[in-house]
Short mmCIF file of C-alpha atoms and ligand atoms in Angstrom, two decimals:
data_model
loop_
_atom_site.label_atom_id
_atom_site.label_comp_id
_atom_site.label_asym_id
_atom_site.label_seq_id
_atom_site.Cartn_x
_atom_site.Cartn_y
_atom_site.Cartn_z
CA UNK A 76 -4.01 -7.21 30.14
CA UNK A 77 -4.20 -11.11 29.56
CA UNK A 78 -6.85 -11.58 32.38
CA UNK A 79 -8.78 -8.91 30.74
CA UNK A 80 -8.83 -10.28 27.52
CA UNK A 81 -10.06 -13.89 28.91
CA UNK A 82 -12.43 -12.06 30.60
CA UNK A 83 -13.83 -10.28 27.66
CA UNK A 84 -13.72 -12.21 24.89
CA UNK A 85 -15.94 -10.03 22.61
CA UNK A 86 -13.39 -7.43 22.49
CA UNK A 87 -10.42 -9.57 22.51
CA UNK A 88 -9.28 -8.95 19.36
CA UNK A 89 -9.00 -5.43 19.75
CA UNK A 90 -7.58 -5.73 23.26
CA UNK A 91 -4.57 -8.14 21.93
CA UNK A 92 -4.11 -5.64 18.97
CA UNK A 93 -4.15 -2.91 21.01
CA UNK A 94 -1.81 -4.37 23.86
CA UNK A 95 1.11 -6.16 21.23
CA UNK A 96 2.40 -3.22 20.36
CA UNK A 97 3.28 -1.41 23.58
CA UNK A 98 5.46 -4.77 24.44
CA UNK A 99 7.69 -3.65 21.35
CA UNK A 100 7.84 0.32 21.89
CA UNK A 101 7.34 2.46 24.60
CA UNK A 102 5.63 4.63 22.11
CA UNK A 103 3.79 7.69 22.71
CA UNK A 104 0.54 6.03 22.56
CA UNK A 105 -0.56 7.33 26.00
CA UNK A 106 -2.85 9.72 24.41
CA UNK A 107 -4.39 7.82 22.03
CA UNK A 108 -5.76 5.02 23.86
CA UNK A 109 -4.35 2.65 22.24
CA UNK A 110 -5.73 3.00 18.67
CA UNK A 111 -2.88 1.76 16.11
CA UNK A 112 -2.31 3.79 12.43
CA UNK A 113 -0.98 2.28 9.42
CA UNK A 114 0.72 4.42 6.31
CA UNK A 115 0.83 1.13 3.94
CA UNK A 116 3.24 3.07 1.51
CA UNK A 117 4.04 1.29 -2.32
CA UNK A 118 3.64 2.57 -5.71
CA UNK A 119 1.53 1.69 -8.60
CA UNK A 120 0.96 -1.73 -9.89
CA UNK A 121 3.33 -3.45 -7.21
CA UNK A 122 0.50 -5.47 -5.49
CA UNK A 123 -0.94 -2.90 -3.26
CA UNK A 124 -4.36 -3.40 -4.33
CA UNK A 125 -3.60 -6.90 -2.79
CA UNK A 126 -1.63 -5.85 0.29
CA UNK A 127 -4.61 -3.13 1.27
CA UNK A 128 -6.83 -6.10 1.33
CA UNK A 129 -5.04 -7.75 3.18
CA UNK A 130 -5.80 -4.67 6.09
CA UNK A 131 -8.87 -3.95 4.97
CA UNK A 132 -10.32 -8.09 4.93
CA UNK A 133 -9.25 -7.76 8.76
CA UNK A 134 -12.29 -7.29 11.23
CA UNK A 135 -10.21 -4.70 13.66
CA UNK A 136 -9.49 -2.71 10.51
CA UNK A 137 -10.81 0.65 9.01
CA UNK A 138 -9.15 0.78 5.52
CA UNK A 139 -9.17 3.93 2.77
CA UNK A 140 -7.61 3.06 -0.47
CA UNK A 141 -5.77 6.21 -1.98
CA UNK A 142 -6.85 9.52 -0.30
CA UNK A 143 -4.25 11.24 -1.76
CA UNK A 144 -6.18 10.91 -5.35
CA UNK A 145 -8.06 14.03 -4.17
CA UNK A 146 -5.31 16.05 -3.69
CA UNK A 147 -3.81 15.26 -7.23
CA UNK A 148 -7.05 15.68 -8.83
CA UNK A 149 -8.00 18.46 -7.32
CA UNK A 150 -5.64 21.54 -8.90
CA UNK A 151 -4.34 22.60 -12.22
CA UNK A 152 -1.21 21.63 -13.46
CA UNK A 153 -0.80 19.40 -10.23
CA UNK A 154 3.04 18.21 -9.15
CA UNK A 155 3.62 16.06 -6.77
CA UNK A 156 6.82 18.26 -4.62
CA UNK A 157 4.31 20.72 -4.73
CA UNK A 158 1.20 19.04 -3.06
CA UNK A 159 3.43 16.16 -0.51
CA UNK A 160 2.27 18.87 2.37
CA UNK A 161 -1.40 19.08 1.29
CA UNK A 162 -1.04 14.69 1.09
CA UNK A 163 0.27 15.01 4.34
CA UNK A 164 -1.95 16.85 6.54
CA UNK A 165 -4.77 15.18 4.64
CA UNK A 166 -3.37 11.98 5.58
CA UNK A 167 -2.39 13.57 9.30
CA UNK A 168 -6.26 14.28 9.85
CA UNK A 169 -7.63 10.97 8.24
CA UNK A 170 -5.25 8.76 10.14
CA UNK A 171 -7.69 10.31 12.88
CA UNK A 172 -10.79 9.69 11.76
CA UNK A 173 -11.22 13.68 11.02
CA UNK A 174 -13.03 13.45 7.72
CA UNK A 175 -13.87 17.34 7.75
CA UNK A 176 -10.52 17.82 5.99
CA UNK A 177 -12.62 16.45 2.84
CA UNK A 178 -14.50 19.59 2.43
CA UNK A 179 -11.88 20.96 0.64
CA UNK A 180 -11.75 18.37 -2.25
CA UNK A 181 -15.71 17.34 -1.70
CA UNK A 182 -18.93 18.39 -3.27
CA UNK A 183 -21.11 20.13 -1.01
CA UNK A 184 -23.26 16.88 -0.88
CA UNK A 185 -20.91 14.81 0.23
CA UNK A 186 -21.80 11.35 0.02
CA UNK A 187 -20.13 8.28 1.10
CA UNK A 188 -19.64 7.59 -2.50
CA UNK A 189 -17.29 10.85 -3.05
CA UNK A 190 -14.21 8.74 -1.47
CA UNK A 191 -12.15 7.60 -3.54
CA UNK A 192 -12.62 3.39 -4.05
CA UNK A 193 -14.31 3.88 -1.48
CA UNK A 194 -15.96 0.01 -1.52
CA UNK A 195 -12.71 -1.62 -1.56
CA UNK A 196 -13.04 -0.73 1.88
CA UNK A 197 -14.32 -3.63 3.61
CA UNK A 198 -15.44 -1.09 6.71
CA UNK A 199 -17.14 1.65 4.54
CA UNK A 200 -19.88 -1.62 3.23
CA UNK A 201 -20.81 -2.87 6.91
CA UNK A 202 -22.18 -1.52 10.11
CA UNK A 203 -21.64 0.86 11.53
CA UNK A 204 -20.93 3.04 8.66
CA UNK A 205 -23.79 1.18 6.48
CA UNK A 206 -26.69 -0.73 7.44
CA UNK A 207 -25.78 -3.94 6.35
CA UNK A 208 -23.02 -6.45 5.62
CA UNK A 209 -22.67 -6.19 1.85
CA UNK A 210 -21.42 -9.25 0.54
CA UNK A 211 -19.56 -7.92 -2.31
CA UNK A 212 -18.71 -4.27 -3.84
CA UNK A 213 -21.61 -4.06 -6.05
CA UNK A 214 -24.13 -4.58 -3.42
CA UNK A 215 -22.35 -2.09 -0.97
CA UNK A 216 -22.59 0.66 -3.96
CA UNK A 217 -26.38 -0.21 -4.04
CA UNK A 218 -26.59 -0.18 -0.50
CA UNK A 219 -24.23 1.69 1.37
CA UNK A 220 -24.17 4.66 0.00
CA UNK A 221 -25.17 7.30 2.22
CA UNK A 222 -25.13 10.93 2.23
CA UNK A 223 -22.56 12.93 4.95
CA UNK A 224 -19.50 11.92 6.48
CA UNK A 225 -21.03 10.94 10.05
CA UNK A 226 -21.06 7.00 9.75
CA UNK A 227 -17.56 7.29 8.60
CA UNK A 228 -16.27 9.11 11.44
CA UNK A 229 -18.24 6.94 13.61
CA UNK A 230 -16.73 3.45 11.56
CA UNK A 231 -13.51 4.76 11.67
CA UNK A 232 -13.45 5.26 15.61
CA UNK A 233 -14.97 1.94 16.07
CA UNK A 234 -12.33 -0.04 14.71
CA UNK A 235 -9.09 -0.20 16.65
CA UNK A 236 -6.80 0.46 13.43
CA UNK A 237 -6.96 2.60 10.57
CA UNK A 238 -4.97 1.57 7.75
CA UNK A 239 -4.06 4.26 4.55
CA UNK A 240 -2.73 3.00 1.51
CA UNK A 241 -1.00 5.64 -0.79
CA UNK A 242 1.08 5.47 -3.60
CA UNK A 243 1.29 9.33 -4.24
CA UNK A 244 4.27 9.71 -1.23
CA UNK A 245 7.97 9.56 -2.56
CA UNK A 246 9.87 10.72 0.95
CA UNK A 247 9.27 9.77 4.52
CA UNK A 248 10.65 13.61 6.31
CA UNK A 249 7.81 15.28 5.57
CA UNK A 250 5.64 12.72 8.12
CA UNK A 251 8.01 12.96 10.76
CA UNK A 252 5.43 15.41 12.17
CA UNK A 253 3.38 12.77 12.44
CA UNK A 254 6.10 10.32 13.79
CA UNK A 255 6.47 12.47 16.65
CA UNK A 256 2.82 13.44 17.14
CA UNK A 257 1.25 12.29 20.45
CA UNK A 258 -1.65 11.55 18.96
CA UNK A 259 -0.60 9.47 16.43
CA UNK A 260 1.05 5.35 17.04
CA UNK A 261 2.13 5.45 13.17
CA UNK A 262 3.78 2.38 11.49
CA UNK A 263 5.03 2.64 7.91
CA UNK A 264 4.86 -1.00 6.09
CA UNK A 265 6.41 0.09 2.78
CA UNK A 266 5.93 -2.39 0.10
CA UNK A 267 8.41 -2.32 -2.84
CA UNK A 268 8.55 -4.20 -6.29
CA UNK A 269 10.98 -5.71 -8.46
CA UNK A 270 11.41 -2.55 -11.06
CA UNK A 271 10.82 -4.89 -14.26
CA UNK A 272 8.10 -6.33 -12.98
CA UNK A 273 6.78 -2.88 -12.57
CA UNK A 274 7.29 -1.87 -15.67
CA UNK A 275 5.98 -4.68 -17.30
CA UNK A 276 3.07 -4.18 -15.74
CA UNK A 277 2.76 -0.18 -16.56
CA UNK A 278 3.79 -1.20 -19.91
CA UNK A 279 0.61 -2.82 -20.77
CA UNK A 280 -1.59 -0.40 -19.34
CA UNK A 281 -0.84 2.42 -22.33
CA UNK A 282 -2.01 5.89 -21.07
CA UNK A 283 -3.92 4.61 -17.84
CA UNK A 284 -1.43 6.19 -15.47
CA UNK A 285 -0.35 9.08 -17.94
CA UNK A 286 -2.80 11.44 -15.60
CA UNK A 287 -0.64 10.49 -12.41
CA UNK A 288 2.80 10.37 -14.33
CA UNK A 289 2.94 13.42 -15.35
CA UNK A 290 2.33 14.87 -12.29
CA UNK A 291 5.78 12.62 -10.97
CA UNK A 292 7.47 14.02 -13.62
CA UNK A 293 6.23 17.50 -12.32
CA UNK A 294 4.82 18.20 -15.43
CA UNK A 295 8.15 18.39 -17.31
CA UNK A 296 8.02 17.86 -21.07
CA UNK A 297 9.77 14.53 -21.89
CA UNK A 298 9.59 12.41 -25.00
CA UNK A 299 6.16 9.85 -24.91
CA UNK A 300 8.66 6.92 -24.96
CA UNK A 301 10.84 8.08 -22.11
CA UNK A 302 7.66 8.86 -19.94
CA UNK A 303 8.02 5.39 -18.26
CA UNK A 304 11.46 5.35 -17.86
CA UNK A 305 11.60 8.60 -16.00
CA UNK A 306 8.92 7.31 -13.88
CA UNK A 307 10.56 4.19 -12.85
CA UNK A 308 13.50 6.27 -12.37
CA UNK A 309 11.62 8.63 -9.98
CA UNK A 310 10.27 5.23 -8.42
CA UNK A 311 12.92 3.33 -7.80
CA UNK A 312 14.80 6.82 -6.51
CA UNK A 313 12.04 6.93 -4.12
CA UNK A 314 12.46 3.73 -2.61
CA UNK A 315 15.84 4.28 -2.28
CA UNK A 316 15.42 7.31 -0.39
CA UNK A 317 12.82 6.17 1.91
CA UNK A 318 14.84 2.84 3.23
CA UNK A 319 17.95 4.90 3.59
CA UNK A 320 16.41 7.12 5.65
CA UNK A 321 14.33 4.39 8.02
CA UNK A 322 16.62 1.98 7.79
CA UNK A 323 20.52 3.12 7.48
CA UNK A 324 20.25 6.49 8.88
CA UNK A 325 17.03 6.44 11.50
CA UNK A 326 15.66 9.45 13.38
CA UNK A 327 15.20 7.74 17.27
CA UNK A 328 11.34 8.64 16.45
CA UNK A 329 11.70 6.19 13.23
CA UNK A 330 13.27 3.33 14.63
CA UNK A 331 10.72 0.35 15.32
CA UNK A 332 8.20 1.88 13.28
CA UNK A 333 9.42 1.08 9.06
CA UNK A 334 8.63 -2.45 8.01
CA UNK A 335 9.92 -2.70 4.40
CA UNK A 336 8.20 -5.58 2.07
CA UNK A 337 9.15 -7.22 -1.19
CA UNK A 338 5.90 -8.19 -3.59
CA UNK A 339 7.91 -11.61 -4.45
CA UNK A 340 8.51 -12.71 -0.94
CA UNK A 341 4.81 -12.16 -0.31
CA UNK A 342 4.13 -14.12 -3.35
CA UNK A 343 6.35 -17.28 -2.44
CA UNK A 344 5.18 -16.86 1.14
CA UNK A 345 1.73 -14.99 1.68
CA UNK A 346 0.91 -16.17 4.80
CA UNK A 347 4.46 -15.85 6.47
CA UNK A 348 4.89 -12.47 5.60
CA UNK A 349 1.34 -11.81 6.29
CA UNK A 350 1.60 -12.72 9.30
CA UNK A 351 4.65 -10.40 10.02
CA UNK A 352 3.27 -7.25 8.86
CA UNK A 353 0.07 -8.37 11.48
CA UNK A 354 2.68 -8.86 14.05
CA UNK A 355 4.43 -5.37 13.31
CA UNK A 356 1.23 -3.62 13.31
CA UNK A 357 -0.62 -5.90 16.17
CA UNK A 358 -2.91 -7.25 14.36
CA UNK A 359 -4.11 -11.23 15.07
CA UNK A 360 -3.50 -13.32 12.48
CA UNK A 361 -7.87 -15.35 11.96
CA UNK A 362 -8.88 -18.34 10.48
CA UNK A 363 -11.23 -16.25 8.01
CA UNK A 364 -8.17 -13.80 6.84
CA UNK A 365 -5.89 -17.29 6.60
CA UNK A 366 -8.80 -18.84 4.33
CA UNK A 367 -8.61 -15.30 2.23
CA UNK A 368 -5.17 -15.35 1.83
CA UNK A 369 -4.93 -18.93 0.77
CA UNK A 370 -7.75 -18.02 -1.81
CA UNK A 371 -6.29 -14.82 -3.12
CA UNK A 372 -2.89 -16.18 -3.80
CA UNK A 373 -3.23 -19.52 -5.07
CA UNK A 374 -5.70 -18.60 -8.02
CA UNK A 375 -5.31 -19.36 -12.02
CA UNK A 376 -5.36 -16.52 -13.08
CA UNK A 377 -2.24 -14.30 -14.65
CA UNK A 378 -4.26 -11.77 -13.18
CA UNK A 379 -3.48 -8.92 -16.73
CA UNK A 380 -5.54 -6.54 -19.34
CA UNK A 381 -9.76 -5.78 -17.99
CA UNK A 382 -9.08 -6.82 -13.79
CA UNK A 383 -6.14 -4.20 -13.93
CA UNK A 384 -6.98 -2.71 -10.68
CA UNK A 385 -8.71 -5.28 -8.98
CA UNK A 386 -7.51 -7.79 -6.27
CA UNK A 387 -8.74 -11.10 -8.10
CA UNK A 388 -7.56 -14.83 -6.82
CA UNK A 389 -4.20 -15.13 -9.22
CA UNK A 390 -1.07 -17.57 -9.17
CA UNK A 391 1.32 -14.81 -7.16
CA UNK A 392 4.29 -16.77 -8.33
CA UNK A 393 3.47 -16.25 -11.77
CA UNK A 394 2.07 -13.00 -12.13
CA UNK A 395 5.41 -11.76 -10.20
CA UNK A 396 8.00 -13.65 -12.80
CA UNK A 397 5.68 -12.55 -15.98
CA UNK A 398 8.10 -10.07 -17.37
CA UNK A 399 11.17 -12.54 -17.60
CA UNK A 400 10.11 -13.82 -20.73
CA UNK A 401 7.09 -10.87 -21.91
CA UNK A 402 9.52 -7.90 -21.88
CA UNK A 403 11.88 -7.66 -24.47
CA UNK A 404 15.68 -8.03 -23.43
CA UNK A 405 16.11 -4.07 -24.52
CA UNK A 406 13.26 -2.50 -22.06
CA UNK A 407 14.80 -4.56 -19.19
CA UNK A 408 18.49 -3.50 -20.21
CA UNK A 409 16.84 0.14 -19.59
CA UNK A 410 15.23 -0.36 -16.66
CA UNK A 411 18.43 -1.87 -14.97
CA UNK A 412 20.17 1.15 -15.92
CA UNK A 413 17.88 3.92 -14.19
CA UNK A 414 17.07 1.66 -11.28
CA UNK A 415 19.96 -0.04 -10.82
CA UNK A 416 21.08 1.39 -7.34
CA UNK A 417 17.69 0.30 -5.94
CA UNK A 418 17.80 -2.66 -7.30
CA UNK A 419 20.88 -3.86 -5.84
CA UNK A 420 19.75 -2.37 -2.23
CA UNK A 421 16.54 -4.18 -2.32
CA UNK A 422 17.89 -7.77 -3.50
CA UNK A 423 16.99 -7.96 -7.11
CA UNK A 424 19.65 -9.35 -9.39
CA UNK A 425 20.37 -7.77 -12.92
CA UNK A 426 20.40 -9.93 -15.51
CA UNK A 427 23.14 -9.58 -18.37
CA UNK A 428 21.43 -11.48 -21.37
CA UNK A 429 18.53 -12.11 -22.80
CA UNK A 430 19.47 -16.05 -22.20
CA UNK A 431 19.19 -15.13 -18.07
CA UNK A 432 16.51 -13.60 -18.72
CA UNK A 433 14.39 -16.60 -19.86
CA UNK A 434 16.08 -18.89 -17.61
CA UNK A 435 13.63 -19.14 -15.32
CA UNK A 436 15.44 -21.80 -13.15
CA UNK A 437 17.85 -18.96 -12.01
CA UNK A 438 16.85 -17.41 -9.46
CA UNK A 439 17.29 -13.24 -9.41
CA UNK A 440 15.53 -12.79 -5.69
CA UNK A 441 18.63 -12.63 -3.52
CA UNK A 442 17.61 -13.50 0.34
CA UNK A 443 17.27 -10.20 2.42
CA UNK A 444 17.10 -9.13 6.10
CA UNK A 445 14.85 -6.67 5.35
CA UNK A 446 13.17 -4.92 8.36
C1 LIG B 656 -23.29 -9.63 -4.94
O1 LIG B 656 -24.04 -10.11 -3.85
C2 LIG B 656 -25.44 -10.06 -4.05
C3 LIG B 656 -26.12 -10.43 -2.74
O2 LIG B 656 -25.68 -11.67 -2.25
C4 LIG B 656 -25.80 -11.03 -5.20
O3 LIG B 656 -27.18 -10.98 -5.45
C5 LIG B 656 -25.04 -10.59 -6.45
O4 LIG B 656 -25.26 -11.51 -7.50
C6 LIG B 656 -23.55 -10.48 -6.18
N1 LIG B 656 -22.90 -9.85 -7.32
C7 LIG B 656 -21.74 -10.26 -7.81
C8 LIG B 656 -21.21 -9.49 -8.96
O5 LIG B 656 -21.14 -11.22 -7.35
C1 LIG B 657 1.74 -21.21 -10.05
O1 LIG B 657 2.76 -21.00 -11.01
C2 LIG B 657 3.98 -21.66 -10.71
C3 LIG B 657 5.02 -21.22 -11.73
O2 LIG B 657 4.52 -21.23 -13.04
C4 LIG B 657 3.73 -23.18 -10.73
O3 LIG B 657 4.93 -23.86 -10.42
C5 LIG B 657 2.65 -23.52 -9.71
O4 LIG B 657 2.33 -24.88 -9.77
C6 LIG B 657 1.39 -22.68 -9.94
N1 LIG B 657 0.45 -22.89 -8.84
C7 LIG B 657 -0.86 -23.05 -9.03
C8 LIG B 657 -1.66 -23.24 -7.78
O5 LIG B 657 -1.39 -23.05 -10.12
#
């Protein structure tokens, strides 16, 4: 496989993506060719706007940000234990670039433009799924917008992985189907946030994520100023639950293929831990997505309030110690208290007083062998 890849040096990148892999796990991937698929699992506002960019920048990669929005938006009174089976075959057909699964949530004109975010995806606003490169997301609306699902398809084949990011997945049994499917090389990078920080961040986005909260909450009636708490609480039980299961308690068909991530190690280290998730997926680490990740992390911004849900250049280390002295002592005390357990899995130190709190020389990241 190395003489081949001097040989061709057009396709090299795929060909070293496609061959890193099989050196770490026999995996099933005899059927598939070689073709690598990427659940990039996190929840809202914990930087996956940022980490899906980080796949989707990459020239191998074929990116959708979300799918599972259509699912949630799609019935009455939706809740999310009811609809993880619809999220998962959705995301079971997707993964392989079967987009007629979207008939059920689409219009009958179907147009590029019906997916979700769809030009955050750096593959949905070049060839060969549109006719040019757009250089930026308002040009690839203008531009790229086509009508059918055909150029998809054909985009998503072309590119050697596809990468889903969803936040609307609190377990990892029900994809063990797709662990074990033969058609399917599936690595799970799950990317987890300190639970203040998340809150924080929810907290000054009043009412923008009531729509998907309440279907966490499964549409139970709890008090307006307990919403967040319970959310958090459903959150952080999540992550919880999904590293136990990968990580202390693996199925054989699990093992090798759960990377877990902390948004404050990426922050103090972008292009270290970048680098890793590559290397876990098989993807090669370019000069271009080194330059983007310089960019994107080493901005001025505090990246709050109008860019909500965009990936802007910010100061990383900043934006991810923001709520140590924004959030009053109280809302933190109440935080620790329903996600406490995950906190203390995942490496994130309580703090006992509002004076630790604000001291922002004491440091509550404690070092982690995560996998
Ligand atoms: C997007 O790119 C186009 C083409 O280069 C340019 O004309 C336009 O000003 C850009 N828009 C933004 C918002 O940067
Ligand atoms: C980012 O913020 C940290 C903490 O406030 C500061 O030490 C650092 O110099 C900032 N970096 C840039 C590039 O502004």
């Amino acid at each position: 496989q190395t003489l081949h890849v001097t040989q061709c040096s057009q396709t090299s990148t795929v060909l070293l993506a496609a061959a890193k892999p099989r050196l770490f796990l026999l995996s099933n991937s005899a059927q598939n060719d070689g073709k690598v698929h990427v659940l990039l699992l996190s929840s809202w506002r914990s930087g996956s706007s940022f980490m899906g960019q980080v796949f989707s920048q990459h020239p191998s990669v074929f990116y959708l940000m979300e799918p599972a929005w259509h699912v949630w938006t799609k019935v009455e009174k939706p809740r999310a234990g009811l609809l993880r089976m619809a999220v998962r075959d959705l995301l079971r057909s997707l993964l392989q670039c079967d987009f007629s699964v979207m008939d059920s949530y689409f219009p009958e004109n179907a147009h590029v433009s019906s997916l979700f975010m769809w030009t955050v995806s750096r593959a949905l606003c070049s060839p060969p799924a549109c006719s040019i490169t757009a250089r930026n997301e308002s040009q690839c609306r203008q531009k790229c917008d086509v009508k059918g699902l055909q150029k998809v398809e054909k985009a998503c084949r072309t590119h050697s992985h596809v990468v889903l990011k969803e936040v609307r997945l609190f377990e990892l049994k029900s994809l063990y189907p797709l662990l074990q499917d033969p058609n399917l090389d599936l690595r799970i990078v799950h990317l987890v946030r300190d639970p203040r920080a998340v809150y924080r961040s929810r907290d000054a986005l009043p009412g923008k994520l009531m729509f998907d909260s309440t279907i966490v909450l499964e549409q139970k009636d709890i008090p307006a100023a307990e919403v967040q708490y319970s959310v958090m609480q459903e959150v952080c039980h999540s992550h919880l639950e999904i590293y136990e299961t990968a990580i202390l308690k693996p199925p054989p068909f699990l093992e090798g293929r759960y990377k877990m991530i902390r948004y404050e190690d990426m922050a103090r280290n972008p292009l270290k831990e970048v680098s890793d998730i590559y290397q876990f997926v098989g993807l090669e680490m370019t000069k271009q997505m080194e330059e983007w990740i310089y960019k994107t992390t080493h901005g001025k911004g505090k990246g709050t309030g109008k860019q909500a849900f965009q990936v802007i250049p910010r100061n990383a280390t900043q934006v991810s110690e923001a709520w140590r002295t924004m959030l009053p002592h109280s809302k933190v005390k109440r935080v620790q208290e329903v996600c406490g357990e995950a906190m203390e899995l995942l490496g994130y130190r309580s703090v006992h007083s509002e004076e630790e709190q604000k001291r922002l020389d004491l440091d509550l990241l404690l070092v982690r062998e995560l996998r």
